[in-house]
Each structure stands twice: as C-alpha cells, then as structure tokens.
XYZ file of C-alpha atoms in Angstrom:
325
model
C -3.028 22.901 4.940
C -2.941 20.376 2.040
C -3.648 16.679 2.530
C -2.732 14.091 0.358
C -3.698 10.475 1.354
C -2.159 7.692 -0.439
C -3.834 4.779 0.656
C -7.360 5.141 -0.915
C -9.097 1.941 -2.224
C -11.940 1.539 -4.788
C -13.394 -1.451 -6.810
C -13.802 -1.378 -10.643
C -16.277 -2.542 -13.481
C -13.722 -4.784 -14.613
C -13.389 -6.743 -11.082
C -17.312 -6.620 -10.361
C -18.041 -7.535 -14.042
C -15.366 -10.617 -13.953
C -14.806 -12.117 -10.423
C -16.439 -12.820 -6.836
C -17.766 -10.114 -4.577
C -16.795 -9.211 -0.953
C -13.830 -9.095 0.883
C -15.071 -11.509 3.155
C -18.480 -11.505 5.646
C -16.868 -9.641 7.955
C -15.600 -6.574 6.148
C -16.511 -3.471 6.988
C -17.248 -2.177 3.442
C -19.104 -4.333 0.692
C -17.058 -4.042 -2.434
C -20.399 -3.383 -4.231
C -21.182 -0.336 -2.506
C -20.826 3.199 -3.735
C -17.968 4.287 -0.738
C -15.589 1.900 -2.828
C -17.146 1.998 -6.516
C -17.755 5.721 -6.658
C -14.798 7.729 -8.252
C -16.800 10.777 -8.418
C -19.008 13.156 -6.160
C -19.536 10.472 -3.555
C -16.331 10.225 -3.031
C -15.307 13.745 -3.289
C -17.999 14.901 -1.282
C -16.727 12.688 1.552
C -13.158 14.165 1.111
C -14.289 17.592 1.098
C -16.227 16.912 4.428
C -13.342 16.031 6.317
C -10.675 18.488 4.435
C -8.972 15.871 2.264
C -7.806 17.346 -1.041
C -6.019 14.590 -2.724
C -6.737 10.752 -2.592
C -3.757 8.690 -4.511
C -6.266 5.931 -5.173
C -5.601 2.219 -5.795
C -7.599 -0.895 -6.507
C -8.769 -3.078 -4.315
C -7.432 -6.379 -5.875
C -8.754 -9.617 -5.619
C -6.048 -11.590 -3.349
C -9.422 -13.268 -1.795
C -10.646 -14.249 -4.972
C -8.168 -15.946 -7.189
C -8.895 -15.517 -11.092
C -7.125 -17.072 -13.803
C -3.907 -15.007 -15.168
C -5.671 -13.847 -18.588
C -8.743 -12.748 -16.392
C -6.365 -10.772 -14.207
C -4.945 -8.881 -17.189
C -8.554 -7.591 -18.097
C -9.215 -6.556 -14.528
C -6.142 -4.900 -14.058
C -5.991 -2.930 -17.462
C -9.526 -1.872 -16.667
C -9.292 -0.588 -13.600
C -6.190 1.362 -14.763
C -8.333 2.993 -17.425
C -11.087 3.695 -14.931
C -8.903 5.154 -12.582
C -7.228 7.162 -15.227
C -10.330 8.316 -16.609
C -11.160 9.791 -12.935
C -8.371 11.494 -12.658
C -8.358 13.128 -15.967
C -12.047 14.167 -14.831
C -10.639 15.135 -11.602
C -6.841 15.983 -11.818
C -6.715 18.351 -8.668
C -8.609 15.579 -6.658
C -6.983 12.578 -7.649
C -3.799 10.613 -8.702
C -3.519 7.031 -8.818
C -1.248 3.692 -7.865
C -1.696 0.992 -10.565
C -3.232 -2.336 -10.265
C -0.955 -5.123 -11.425
C -1.681 -8.824 -12.693
C 0.896 -10.385 -10.675
C 0.374 -13.760 -11.709
C 2.468 -12.992 -14.914
C 5.467 -10.819 -13.659
C 6.293 -9.766 -17.558
C 2.759 -8.511 -18.054
C 2.675 -6.955 -14.772
C 5.670 -4.884 -15.786
C 4.613 -3.976 -18.682
C 1.154 -2.744 -17.257
C 3.064 -0.490 -14.846
C 5.029 0.798 -17.619
C 1.737 1.857 -19.690
C 0.171 3.114 -16.412
C 2.987 5.282 -15.525
C 4.128 6.500 -19.273
C 0.754 6.520 -20.672
C -1.817 7.001 -17.710
C 0.384 9.263 -15.795
C 0.086 6.928 -12.702
C 2.373 7.428 -9.544
C 3.381 3.678 -8.990
C 1.607 0.808 -8.003
C 0.019 -1.072 -5.158
C 0.377 -4.754 -4.641
C -2.060 -6.374 -2.263
C 0.183 -9.409 -0.944
C 1.684 -12.328 -2.095
C 1.408 -13.516 -5.799
C 0.472 -16.796 -6.119
C 1.866 -17.551 -2.774
C 5.513 -16.060 -3.808
C 6.532 -12.925 -1.922
C 8.309 -9.917 -4.033
C 11.630 -11.362 -3.537
C 10.880 -14.652 -5.504
C 13.084 -14.401 -8.943
C 10.048 -14.798 -10.827
C 8.738 -11.455 -9.736
C 11.881 -9.493 -10.164
C 10.933 -7.981 -13.584
C 8.123 -5.911 -11.068
C 10.479 -4.583 -9.160
C 13.087 -3.886 -11.738
C 10.555 -2.047 -13.779
C 9.528 -0.234 -11.010
C 13.287 1.122 -10.070
C 13.908 1.912 -13.881
C 10.613 3.794 -13.926
C 11.599 5.805 -10.529
C 8.167 5.063 -9.097
C 7.295 3.428 -6.033
C 5.502 0.257 -4.934
C 3.191 0.494 -2.283
C 3.093 -3.164 -0.592
C -0.454 -3.676 1.034
C -1.771 -6.374 3.090
C -3.529 -9.227 0.876
C -5.977 -12.076 2.760
C -4.370 -14.933 4.030
C -5.074 -17.990 2.138
C -7.197 -21.049 3.206
C -4.130 -23.199 4.367
C -2.936 -19.992 6.357
C -6.376 -19.627 7.768
C -6.653 -23.467 9.124
C -2.805 -23.473 10.390
C -2.652 -20.077 11.892
C -6.317 -18.597 12.739
C -8.613 -21.221 13.217
C -10.447 -22.616 16.225
C -12.859 -19.694 17.014
C -16.100 -18.689 15.114
C -15.884 -17.518 11.977
C -15.895 -13.451 12.776
C -13.048 -14.164 15.328
C -10.955 -16.299 12.965
C -11.516 -14.224 9.951
C -10.266 -10.909 11.959
C -7.144 -12.356 13.651
C -6.013 -13.696 10.039
C -6.654 -9.894 8.765
C -7.126 -6.323 10.371
C -6.506 -7.220 14.024
C -3.092 -9.256 13.283
C -2.466 -11.619 10.627
C -2.034 -9.692 7.344
C -0.086 -6.800 9.030
C 2.508 -9.194 9.972
C 2.556 -10.717 6.902
C 3.031 -7.587 5.087
C 5.881 -6.763 7.307
C 7.502 -10.156 6.582
C 7.207 -9.520 3.290
C 9.289 -6.270 3.728
C 11.703 -8.257 5.695
C 12.021 -10.699 3.115
C 12.885 -8.088 0.161
C 15.534 -6.734 2.496
C 16.958 -9.748 3.634
C 17.359 -10.982 -0.054
C 19.173 -8.240 -1.250
C 16.601 -6.657 -3.372
C 18.092 -3.375 -2.669
C 21.578 -3.918 -3.293
C 20.313 -4.989 -6.837
C 17.896 -2.054 -7.227
C 19.308 1.009 -5.349
C 16.773 2.923 -6.950
C 13.672 1.029 -5.728
C 11.201 2.605 -3.273
C 8.730 0.854 -0.821
C 5.824 2.292 0.697
C 4.329 0.414 3.779
C 1.068 1.418 5.275
C -0.375 1.069 8.919
C 2.269 2.403 10.789
C 4.813 0.286 9.044
C 3.483 -3.104 9.451
C 5.047 -3.903 12.855
C 8.458 -3.085 11.450
C 8.912 -0.108 13.624
C 8.540 -1.597 17.001
C 10.942 -4.408 15.878
C 13.860 -2.715 13.607
C 16.183 -2.637 16.325
C 16.141 -6.274 16.993
C 15.530 -7.037 13.486
C 18.710 -5.322 12.583
C 20.541 -6.906 15.607
C 19.997 -10.425 14.789
C 19.055 -10.331 10.915
C 21.987 -8.286 9.688
C 24.867 -10.216 10.818
C 23.413 -13.730 9.188
C 22.190 -11.812 6.134
C 25.942 -9.805 5.624
C 27.297 -13.251 6.081
C 25.306 -13.968 2.869
C 26.096 -10.998 0.590
C 23.977 -8.188 2.361
C 25.785 -4.661 1.890
C 23.893 -2.379 4.177
C 22.203 -3.105 7.590
C 18.706 -4.001 7.688
C 17.992 -0.608 9.800
C 19.393 1.114 7.073
C 17.903 -0.508 3.996
C 14.625 0.698 5.770
C 15.484 3.959 6.316
C 16.546 4.302 3.023
C 14.007 2.755 0.737
C 10.956 2.531 2.843
C 8.062 5.403 3.583
C 5.659 4.585 5.962
C 1.853 5.785 6.232
C -0.541 6.159 8.624
C -3.201 4.227 6.864
C -6.165 3.167 9.171
C -4.202 3.309 12.559
C -4.768 6.620 14.274
C -3.371 5.920 17.614
C -0.610 8.070 19.146
C 1.878 5.743 20.411
C 2.765 3.489 17.529
C 3.179 7.019 15.665
C 5.167 8.539 18.391
C 7.287 4.938 17.794
C 7.297 5.642 14.032
C 8.434 9.341 14.110
C 11.131 8.376 16.373
C 12.375 5.183 14.266
C 11.900 7.395 10.717
C 11.735 10.819 11.337
C 8.643 12.999 9.621
C 10.685 13.017 6.537
C 9.547 9.275 5.941
C 5.846 9.432 7.190
C 2.995 10.274 4.700
C -0.564 10.514 5.628
C -3.334 8.070 4.458
C -6.697 7.253 5.561
C -7.688 4.004 4.267
C -10.863 5.097 2.759
C -13.211 3.839 2.766
C -12.510 1.062 5.372
C -11.221 3.879 7.617
C -12.815 7.449 7.925
C -11.683 10.435 6.498
C -12.869 12.373 9.520
C -10.870 10.185 12.076
C -7.542 10.236 9.761
C -7.877 13.963 9.535
C -8.430 14.474 12.990
C -5.778 12.258 13.933
C -3.233 14.408 11.441
C -4.493 17.720 13.224
C -3.955 16.702 16.713
C -0.767 15.348 16.402
C 1.758 16.688 19.238
C 4.710 17.167 16.670
C 6.094 20.602 15.271
C 3.931 22.632 12.530
C 6.897 21.818 10.094
C 6.340 18.215 10.643
C 3.101 18.047 9.949
C 3.446 19.629 7.159
C 5.763 17.031 5.746
C 3.380 14.497 6.896
C 0.389 16.108 5.215
C 1.559 16.870 1.677
C 5.407 17.715 1.656
C 6.620 14.168 1.424
C 4.256 13.011 -0.700
C 4.693 15.744 -2.993
C 8.622 14.864 -3.207
C 8.191 11.176 -3.331
C 5.709 10.860 -6.217
C 6.940 14.122 -7.628
C 3.670 15.989 -7.515
C 3.977 19.643 -7.961
C 3.382 21.621 -5.008
C 0.218 23.790 -4.697
C 0.698 27.161 -2.968
C-alpha cells in the first residue's frame, strides 16, 4: 500500500543563514538538527524504515522569529529552490508545498505562481497569521485568489502565539507549561481552527469557489465543534450574506490530515463527520514519529478501501499526483 504524507517539514539553509534559531526551548526537535534540515539520505532512510513512500515537504516558517519583509522573500525563495532541488533529485519520494513571504501578499502570490508553474509544487503551506492578520483580512486576498486560480490547495498550519497572546492567555505557569499550553497542547490548534472558521464566516469560499484548504491535526478541533458551529454561526453569517452553511462549506472546501495525532477517538469522529474521502495521511515529521504514524494508519478499524483512500488515493486526487501501481 502506497503511503503519501502531507505535513512533513524541513528548515532551509536560507532561513538558518538569515534568521534566529529554534522553535522554542521546549520544542521536540531543534531546527539545526539533521532530522529537520536534511532533504536526502537521512530523511529517506527514516521514511524507508517506517514504510513512508512519499513526503510532501514544507518549510517550518519563522512565525516565531519575525523578520523584515525583504528578508522573508529571500528566505522563501531560497527554501523553495532548495526543496525543488531535493524533489528533482528524488522525484518519487518528495513533492512540495511552497513557503510564502506573507508580509507582502502580492509578492507571496507571485512566489506561489513561481513555485507551482516553474518548480512543480503542489500548493503552499502557511503557518498561522501574517503580521497578526488572519487570511480573511482583505489585504491577503491576493494569495487566496492565486491559489484558487492555480487550483492548488493551501495547507493552513499552526503558528506560534505572539508575546501578547502568551501573556494574556497562557501565562501564570513555569516556562515549559506556558509554552506547551500555547502551542502543541492547545493554543495553536485552537487558533488554527478559528482561522478556518473565520475564512468561512468571511464568505471567502463564496467568492472563491475553487479554493481548497487542508487542515492538520485531525481538523484543528473543528470536527468536534462543527454541528454547534453550524447551528449558531450559519444563521448569523447568512444574515451577512453567507450563501452556504458552515457545515456545507467545510465539507466542500476542506481536507483534513492525521498529522501528529495518532489517537483513535478523534479519528473516528473525523471519519464520521467528513468521511474517508476528505482524510489524508500525515505524520508531522520530524516533530512526530514516522513509525507511530504508519502504525496508526495500519491499525485503523475501517475498511481496506477507506485505508487506501486515506493512505494515498485522496492525496493523488487532490494534488493531481500520478497513481502508482
């Protein structure tokens, strides 16, 4: 069975050369470690050991270490060029989601076009807000418009909370607990779910019917809340012009991956809410284990046909990857 993993990260030379290091003191993998910087033999060996056939690689963008817009552009171009070289060297093992310099939406949209049309990338991955702006902000519409025009998805990924949010929402504990509540234990998942809800409430998908969004981590809490959100938000948003219900919009425009969450109850809920056709396998390498992700996939109590969809068929269809027989 072919396995395609969609949320698999690296850190580029262009970032390490121009910005600060580290995702935070408590992060599981330092950004200078070979697990996250390598796009060759080390990564492929780790994939082979756990039966991962292809990674869609994406850059760990420095939302935690803001840099000026012109430096963001240099980092993004360098990261995309480095990823493209790895994809060219190992075309059966790697594909790519582009890094975008989101401080300048026009430049970001143009870099997305370059990445897709010249480098062969399959979409983009965006880490959280852009200078405190959610993607529904009018200034960022060119990026969404370009993705829709190119018919490639945007992977909406968490970003680290800024210092104001840390103080207001997560402070009052030791540094490790404060950091963890604000990130992988709760905070950045809740914010990413909110990010997706805002896109729906802002009627972005009414304006861009071809826009497709991928969420990781079993849907960033939305599957659990979808019925209640639909009950309360849909009537309010329809009074402001929303054409389709929140639930209908979510089921039509969103795909969800298993990245970093290998627990059966949230998966069964996701499978019930969205169906196997909208679920994509992911690991969140190197911040999660390839072996853990593959073992979880192999143990799912669903039909072999559904496992095939999640493992590779849905990714092949969404990303227009050739099927491998």
